[in-house]
mmCIF file of C-alpha atoms in Angstrom:
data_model
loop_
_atom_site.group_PDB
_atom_site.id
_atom_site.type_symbol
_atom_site.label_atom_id
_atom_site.label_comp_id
_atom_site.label_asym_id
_atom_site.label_seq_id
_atom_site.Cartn_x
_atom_site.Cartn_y
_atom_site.Cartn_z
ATOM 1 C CA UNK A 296 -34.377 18.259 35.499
ATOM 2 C CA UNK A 297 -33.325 15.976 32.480
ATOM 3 C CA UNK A 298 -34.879 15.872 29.216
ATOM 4 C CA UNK A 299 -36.003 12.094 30.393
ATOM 5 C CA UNK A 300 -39.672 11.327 30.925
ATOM 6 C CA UNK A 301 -40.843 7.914 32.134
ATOM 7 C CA UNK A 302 -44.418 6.745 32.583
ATOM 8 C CA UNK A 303 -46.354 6.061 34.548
ATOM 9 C CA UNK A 304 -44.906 7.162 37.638
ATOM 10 C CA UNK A 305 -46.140 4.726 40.321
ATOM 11 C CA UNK A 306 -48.088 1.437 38.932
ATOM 12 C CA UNK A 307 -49.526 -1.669 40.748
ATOM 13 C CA UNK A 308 -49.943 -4.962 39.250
ATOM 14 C CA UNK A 309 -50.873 -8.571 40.050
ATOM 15 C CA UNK A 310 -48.640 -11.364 40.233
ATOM 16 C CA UNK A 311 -48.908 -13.225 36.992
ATOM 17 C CA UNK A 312 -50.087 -9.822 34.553
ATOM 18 C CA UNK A 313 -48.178 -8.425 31.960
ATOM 19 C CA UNK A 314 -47.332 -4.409 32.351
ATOM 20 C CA UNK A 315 -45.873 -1.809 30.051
ATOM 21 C CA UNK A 316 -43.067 1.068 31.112
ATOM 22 C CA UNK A 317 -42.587 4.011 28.926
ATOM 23 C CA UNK A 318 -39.724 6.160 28.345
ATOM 24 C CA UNK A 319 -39.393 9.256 26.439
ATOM 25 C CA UNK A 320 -35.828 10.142 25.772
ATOM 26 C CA UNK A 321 -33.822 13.313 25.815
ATOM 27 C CA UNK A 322 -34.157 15.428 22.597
ATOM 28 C CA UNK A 323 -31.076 14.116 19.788
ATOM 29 C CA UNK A 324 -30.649 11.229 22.100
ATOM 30 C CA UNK A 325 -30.723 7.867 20.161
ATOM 31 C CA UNK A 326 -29.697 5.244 22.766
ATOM 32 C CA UNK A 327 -31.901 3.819 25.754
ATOM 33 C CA UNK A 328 -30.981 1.686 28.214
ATOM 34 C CA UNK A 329 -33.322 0.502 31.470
ATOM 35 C CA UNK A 330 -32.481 -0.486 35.166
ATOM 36 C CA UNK A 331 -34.635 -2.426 37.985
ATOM 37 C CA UNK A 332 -33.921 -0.843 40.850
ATOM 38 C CA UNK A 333 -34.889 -3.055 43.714
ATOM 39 C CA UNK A 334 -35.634 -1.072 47.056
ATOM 40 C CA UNK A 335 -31.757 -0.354 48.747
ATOM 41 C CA UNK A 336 -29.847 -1.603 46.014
ATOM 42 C CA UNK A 337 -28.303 -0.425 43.078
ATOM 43 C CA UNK A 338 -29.849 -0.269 39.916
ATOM 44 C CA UNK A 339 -29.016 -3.300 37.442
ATOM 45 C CA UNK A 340 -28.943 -3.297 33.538
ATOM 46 C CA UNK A 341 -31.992 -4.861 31.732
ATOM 47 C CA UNK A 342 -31.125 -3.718 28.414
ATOM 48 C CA UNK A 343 -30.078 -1.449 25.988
ATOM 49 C CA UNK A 344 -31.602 -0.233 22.754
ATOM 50 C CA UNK A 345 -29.238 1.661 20.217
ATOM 51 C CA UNK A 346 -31.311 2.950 17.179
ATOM 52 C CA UNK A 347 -34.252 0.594 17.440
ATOM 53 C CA UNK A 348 -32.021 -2.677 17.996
ATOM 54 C CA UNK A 349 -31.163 -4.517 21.000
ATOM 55 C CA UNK A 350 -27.511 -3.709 22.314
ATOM 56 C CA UNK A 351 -26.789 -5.274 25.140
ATOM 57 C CA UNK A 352 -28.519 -7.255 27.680
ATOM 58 C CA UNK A 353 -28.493 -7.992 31.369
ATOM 59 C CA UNK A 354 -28.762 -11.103 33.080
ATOM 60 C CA UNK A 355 -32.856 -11.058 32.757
ATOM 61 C CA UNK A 356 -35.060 -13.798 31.787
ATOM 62 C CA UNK A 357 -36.700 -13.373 28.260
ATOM 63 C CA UNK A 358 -40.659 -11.994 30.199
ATOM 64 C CA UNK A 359 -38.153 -8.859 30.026
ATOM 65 C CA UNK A 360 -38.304 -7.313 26.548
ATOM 66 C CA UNK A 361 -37.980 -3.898 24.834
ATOM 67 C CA UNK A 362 -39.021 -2.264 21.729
ATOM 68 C CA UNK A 363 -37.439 1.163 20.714
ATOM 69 C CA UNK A 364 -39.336 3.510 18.415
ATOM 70 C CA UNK A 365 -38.200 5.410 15.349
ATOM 71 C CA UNK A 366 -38.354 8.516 17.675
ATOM 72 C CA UNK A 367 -35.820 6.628 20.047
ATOM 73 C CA UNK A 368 -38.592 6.740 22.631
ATOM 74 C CA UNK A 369 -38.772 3.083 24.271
ATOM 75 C CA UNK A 370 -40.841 0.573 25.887
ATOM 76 C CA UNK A 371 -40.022 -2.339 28.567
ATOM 77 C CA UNK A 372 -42.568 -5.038 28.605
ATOM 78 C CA UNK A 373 -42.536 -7.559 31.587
ATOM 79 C CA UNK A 374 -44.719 -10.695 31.571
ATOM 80 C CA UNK A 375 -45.701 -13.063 33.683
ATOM 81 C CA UNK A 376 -44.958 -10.374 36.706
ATOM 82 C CA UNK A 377 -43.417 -12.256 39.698
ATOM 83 C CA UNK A 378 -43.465 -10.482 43.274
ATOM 84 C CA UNK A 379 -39.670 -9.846 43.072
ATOM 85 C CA UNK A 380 -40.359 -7.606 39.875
ATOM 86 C CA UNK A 381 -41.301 -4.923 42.369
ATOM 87 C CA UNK A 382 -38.910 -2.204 41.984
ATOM 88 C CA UNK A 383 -37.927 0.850 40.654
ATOM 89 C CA UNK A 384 -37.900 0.835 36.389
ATOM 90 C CA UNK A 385 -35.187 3.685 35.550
ATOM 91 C CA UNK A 386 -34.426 4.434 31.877
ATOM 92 C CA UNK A 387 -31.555 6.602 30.681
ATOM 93 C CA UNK A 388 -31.075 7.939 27.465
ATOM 94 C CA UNK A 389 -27.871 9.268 25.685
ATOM 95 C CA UNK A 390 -26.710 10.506 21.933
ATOM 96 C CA UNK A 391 -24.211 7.026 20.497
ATOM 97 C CA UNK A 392 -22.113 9.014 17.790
ATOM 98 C CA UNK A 393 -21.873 5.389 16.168
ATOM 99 C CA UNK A 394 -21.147 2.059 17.528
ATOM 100 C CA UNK A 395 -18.168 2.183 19.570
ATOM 101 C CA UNK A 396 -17.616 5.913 18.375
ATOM 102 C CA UNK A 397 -17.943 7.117 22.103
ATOM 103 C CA UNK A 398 -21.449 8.468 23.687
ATOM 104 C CA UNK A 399 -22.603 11.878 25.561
ATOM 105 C CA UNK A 400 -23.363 11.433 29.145
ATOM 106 C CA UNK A 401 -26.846 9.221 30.249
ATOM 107 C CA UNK A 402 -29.382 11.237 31.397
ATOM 108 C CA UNK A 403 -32.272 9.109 33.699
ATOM 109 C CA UNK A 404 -35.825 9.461 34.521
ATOM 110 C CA UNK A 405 -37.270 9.457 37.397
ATOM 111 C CA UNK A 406 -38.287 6.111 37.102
ATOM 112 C CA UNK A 407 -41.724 4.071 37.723
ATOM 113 C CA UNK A 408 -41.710 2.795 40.820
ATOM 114 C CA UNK A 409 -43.819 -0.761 39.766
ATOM 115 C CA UNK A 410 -45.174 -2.845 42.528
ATOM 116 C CA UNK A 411 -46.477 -6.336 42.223
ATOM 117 C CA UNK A 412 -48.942 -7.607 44.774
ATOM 118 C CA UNK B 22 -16.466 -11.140 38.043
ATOM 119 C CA UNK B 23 -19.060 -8.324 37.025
ATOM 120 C CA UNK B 24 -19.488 -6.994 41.079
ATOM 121 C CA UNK B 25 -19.072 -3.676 42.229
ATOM 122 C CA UNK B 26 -18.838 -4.047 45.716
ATOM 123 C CA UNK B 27 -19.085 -0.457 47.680
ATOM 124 C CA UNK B 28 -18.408 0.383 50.785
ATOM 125 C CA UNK B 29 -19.673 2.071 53.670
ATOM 126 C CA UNK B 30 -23.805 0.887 53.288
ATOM 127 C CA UNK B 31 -24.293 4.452 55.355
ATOM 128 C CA UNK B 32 -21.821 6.996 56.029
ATOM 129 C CA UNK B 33 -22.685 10.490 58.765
ATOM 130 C CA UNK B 34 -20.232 13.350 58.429
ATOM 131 C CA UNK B 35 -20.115 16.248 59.969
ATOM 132 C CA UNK B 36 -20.850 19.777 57.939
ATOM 133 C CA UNK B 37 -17.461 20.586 56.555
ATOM 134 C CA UNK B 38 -16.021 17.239 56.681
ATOM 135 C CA UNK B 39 -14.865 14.519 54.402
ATOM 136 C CA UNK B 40 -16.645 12.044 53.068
ATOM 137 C CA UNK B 41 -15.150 9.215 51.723
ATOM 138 C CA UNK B 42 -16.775 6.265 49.599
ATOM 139 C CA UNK B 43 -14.738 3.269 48.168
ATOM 140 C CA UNK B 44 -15.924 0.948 45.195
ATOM 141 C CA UNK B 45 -13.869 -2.307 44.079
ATOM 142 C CA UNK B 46 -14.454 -4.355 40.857
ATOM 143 C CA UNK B 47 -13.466 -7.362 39.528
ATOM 144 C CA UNK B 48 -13.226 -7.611 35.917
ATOM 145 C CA UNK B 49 -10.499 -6.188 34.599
ATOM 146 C CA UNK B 50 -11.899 -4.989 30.687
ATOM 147 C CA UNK B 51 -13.970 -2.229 33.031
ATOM 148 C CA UNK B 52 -12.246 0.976 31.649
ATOM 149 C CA UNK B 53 -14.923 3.480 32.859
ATOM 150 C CA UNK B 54 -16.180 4.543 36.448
ATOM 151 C CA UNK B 55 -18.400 7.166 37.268
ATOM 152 C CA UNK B 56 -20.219 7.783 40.733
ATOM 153 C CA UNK B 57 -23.997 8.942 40.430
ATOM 154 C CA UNK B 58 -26.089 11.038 43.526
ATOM 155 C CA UNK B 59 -29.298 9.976 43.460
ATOM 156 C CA UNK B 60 -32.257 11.877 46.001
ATOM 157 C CA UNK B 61 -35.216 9.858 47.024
ATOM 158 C CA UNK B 62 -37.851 10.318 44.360
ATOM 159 C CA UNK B 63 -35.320 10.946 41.913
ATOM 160 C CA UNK B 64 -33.480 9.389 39.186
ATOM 161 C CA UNK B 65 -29.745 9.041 39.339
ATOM 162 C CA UNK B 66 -27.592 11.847 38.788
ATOM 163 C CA UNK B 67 -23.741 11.708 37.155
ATOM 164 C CA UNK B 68 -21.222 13.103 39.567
ATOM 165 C CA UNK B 69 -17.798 12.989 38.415
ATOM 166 C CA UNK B 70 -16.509 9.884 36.319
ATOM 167 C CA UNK B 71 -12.538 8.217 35.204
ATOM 168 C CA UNK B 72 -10.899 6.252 33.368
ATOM 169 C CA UNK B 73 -8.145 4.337 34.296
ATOM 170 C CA UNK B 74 -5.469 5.980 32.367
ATOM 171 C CA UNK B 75 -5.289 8.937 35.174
ATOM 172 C CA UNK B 76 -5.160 8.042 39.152
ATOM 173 C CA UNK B 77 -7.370 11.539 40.208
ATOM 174 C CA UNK B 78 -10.325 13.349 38.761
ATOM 175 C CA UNK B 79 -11.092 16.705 41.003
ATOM 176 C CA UNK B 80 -14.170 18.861 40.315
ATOM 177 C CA UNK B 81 -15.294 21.385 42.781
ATOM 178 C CA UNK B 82 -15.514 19.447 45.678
ATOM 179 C CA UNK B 83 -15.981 15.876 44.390
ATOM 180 C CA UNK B 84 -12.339 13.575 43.740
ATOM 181 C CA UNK B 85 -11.895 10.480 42.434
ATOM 182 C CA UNK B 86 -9.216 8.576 43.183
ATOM 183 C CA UNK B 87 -8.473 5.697 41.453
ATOM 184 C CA UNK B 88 -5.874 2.303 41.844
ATOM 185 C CA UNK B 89 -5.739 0.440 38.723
ATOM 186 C CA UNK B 90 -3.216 -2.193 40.240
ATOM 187 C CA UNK B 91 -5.685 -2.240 43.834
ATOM 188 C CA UNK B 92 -8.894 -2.744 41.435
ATOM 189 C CA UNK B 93 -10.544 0.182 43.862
ATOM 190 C CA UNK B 94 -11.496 3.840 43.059
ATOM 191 C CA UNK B 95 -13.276 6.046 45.676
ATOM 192 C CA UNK B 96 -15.500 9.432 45.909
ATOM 193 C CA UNK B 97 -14.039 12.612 48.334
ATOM 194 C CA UNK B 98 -16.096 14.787 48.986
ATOM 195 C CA UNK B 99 -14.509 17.740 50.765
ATOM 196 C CA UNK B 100 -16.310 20.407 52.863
ATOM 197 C CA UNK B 101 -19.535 18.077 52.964
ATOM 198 C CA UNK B 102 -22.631 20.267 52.852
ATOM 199 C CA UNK B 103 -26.174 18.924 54.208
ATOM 200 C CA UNK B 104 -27.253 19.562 50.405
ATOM 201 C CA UNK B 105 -24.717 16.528 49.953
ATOM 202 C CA UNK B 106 -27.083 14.456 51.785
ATOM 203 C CA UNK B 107 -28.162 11.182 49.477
ATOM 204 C CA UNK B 108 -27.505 7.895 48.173
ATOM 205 C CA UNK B 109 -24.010 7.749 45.705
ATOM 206 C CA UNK B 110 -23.574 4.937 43.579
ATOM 207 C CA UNK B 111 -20.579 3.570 41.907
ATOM 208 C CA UNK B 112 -20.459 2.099 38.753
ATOM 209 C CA UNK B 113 -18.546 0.475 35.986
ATOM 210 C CA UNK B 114 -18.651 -0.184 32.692
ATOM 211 C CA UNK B 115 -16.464 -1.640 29.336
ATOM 212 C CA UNK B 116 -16.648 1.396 27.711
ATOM 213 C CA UNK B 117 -18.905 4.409 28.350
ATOM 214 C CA UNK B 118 -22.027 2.796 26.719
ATOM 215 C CA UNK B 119 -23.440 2.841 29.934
ATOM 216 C CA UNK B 120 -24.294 -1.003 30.611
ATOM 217 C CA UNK B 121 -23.003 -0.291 33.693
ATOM 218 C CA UNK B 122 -22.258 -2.581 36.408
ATOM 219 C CA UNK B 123 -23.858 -0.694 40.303
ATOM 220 C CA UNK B 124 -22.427 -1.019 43.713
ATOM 221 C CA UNK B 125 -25.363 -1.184 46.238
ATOM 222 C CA UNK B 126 -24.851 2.617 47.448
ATOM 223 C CA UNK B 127 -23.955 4.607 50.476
ATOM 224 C CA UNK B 128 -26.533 6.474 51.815
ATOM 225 C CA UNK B 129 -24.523 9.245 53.361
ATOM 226 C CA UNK B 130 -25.952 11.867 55.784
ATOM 227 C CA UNK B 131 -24.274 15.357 56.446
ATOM 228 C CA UNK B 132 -24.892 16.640 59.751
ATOM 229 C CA UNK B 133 -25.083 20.106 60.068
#
């Protein structure tokens, strides 16, 4: 098991509500970066948060946003939730020696698994 | 020009065979690949990853080969096991700051 922890595990919303993922990374890790994982697909980058600032972003509309916490811990905030936001949330975390100083390996959670009905 | 595409969508094998995955990409700044094994219920797991400054990565019984000039890299997996059994992603990235780039995954099944 990684040091990854991601909350809650299963959630269901309705259309039009705002929800809240958690992710608690692995110990010494300072980087987070979250997936949507819609059902048979591959995952696909959100974003990426790098010692509490946004590094990187996917194609997502702006309902998608993050915050990271001074314990590199993070948070993905969706709003206005849309039926196609249904879909596995993964975060990863990994240690960023500095910006483009090279990285450890990502470790993921499990993942919520969010559905909107 | 930021696809993955992978291919097979499903792949059987026999216990003890090969299994074979392939992966293309498009964009040409992608300088790091890795392959993930995820199980359902589970996050995604690292396999084995390259760069594309050697053509083969071996550990145990996972290789990657990899054609720089082709644009393609693929997964072996030798003496398939039904443990083996999941979904494998490929992936890409600019860098190893894992923004990574997903094919849609194989769901392979080893038949024992």
């Amino acid at each position: 098991e990684t040091g990854v922890t991601q909350s809650p595990t299963h959630l269901i919303k309705t259309r039009g509500q705002q929800v809240t993922l958690r992710c608690s990374s692995q110990s010494g890790h300072n980087t987070v970066s979250w997936y949507q994982q819609a059902l048979g697909q591959g995952p696909q980058f959100i974003f990426q948060y790098y010692r509490e600032e946004e590094n990187g972003r996917g194609n997502f509309p702006p309902r998608f946003s993050g915050l990271q916490f001074p314990n590199y811990s993070s948070e993905l905030n969706v709003n206005a939730l849309e039926l196609d936001d249904s879909a596995l949330y993964l975060c990863a975390s990994s240690l960023v020696f500095r910006q483009g100083g090279g990285n450890t390996e990502a470790f993921f959670g499990q993942g919520t698994r969010l559905t909107v009905v | 020009q930021q696809q993955v595409k992978q291919s097979p969508q499903s792949l059987i094998v026999q216990k003890g065979g090969i299994s074979i995955i392939n992966c293309a990409y498009e964009n040409t700044a992608f300088d790091y690949f890795p392959w993930y094994q995820q199980f359902p219920g589970k996050g995604p797991a690292l396999l084995i990853a390259i760069r594309p400054d050697v053509s083969e990565k071996k550990e145990g019984r996972f290789t990657i080969s990899f054609n720089k000039s082709a644009k393609q890299f693929s997964l072996h997996i030798m003496d398939s096991q039904p443990g083996d059994s999941a979904t494998y992603f490929c992936a890409a990235s600019r860098g190893s700051n894992y923004q990574l780039i997903w094919g849609a995954g194989t769901k392979l099944i080893i038949k024992p």
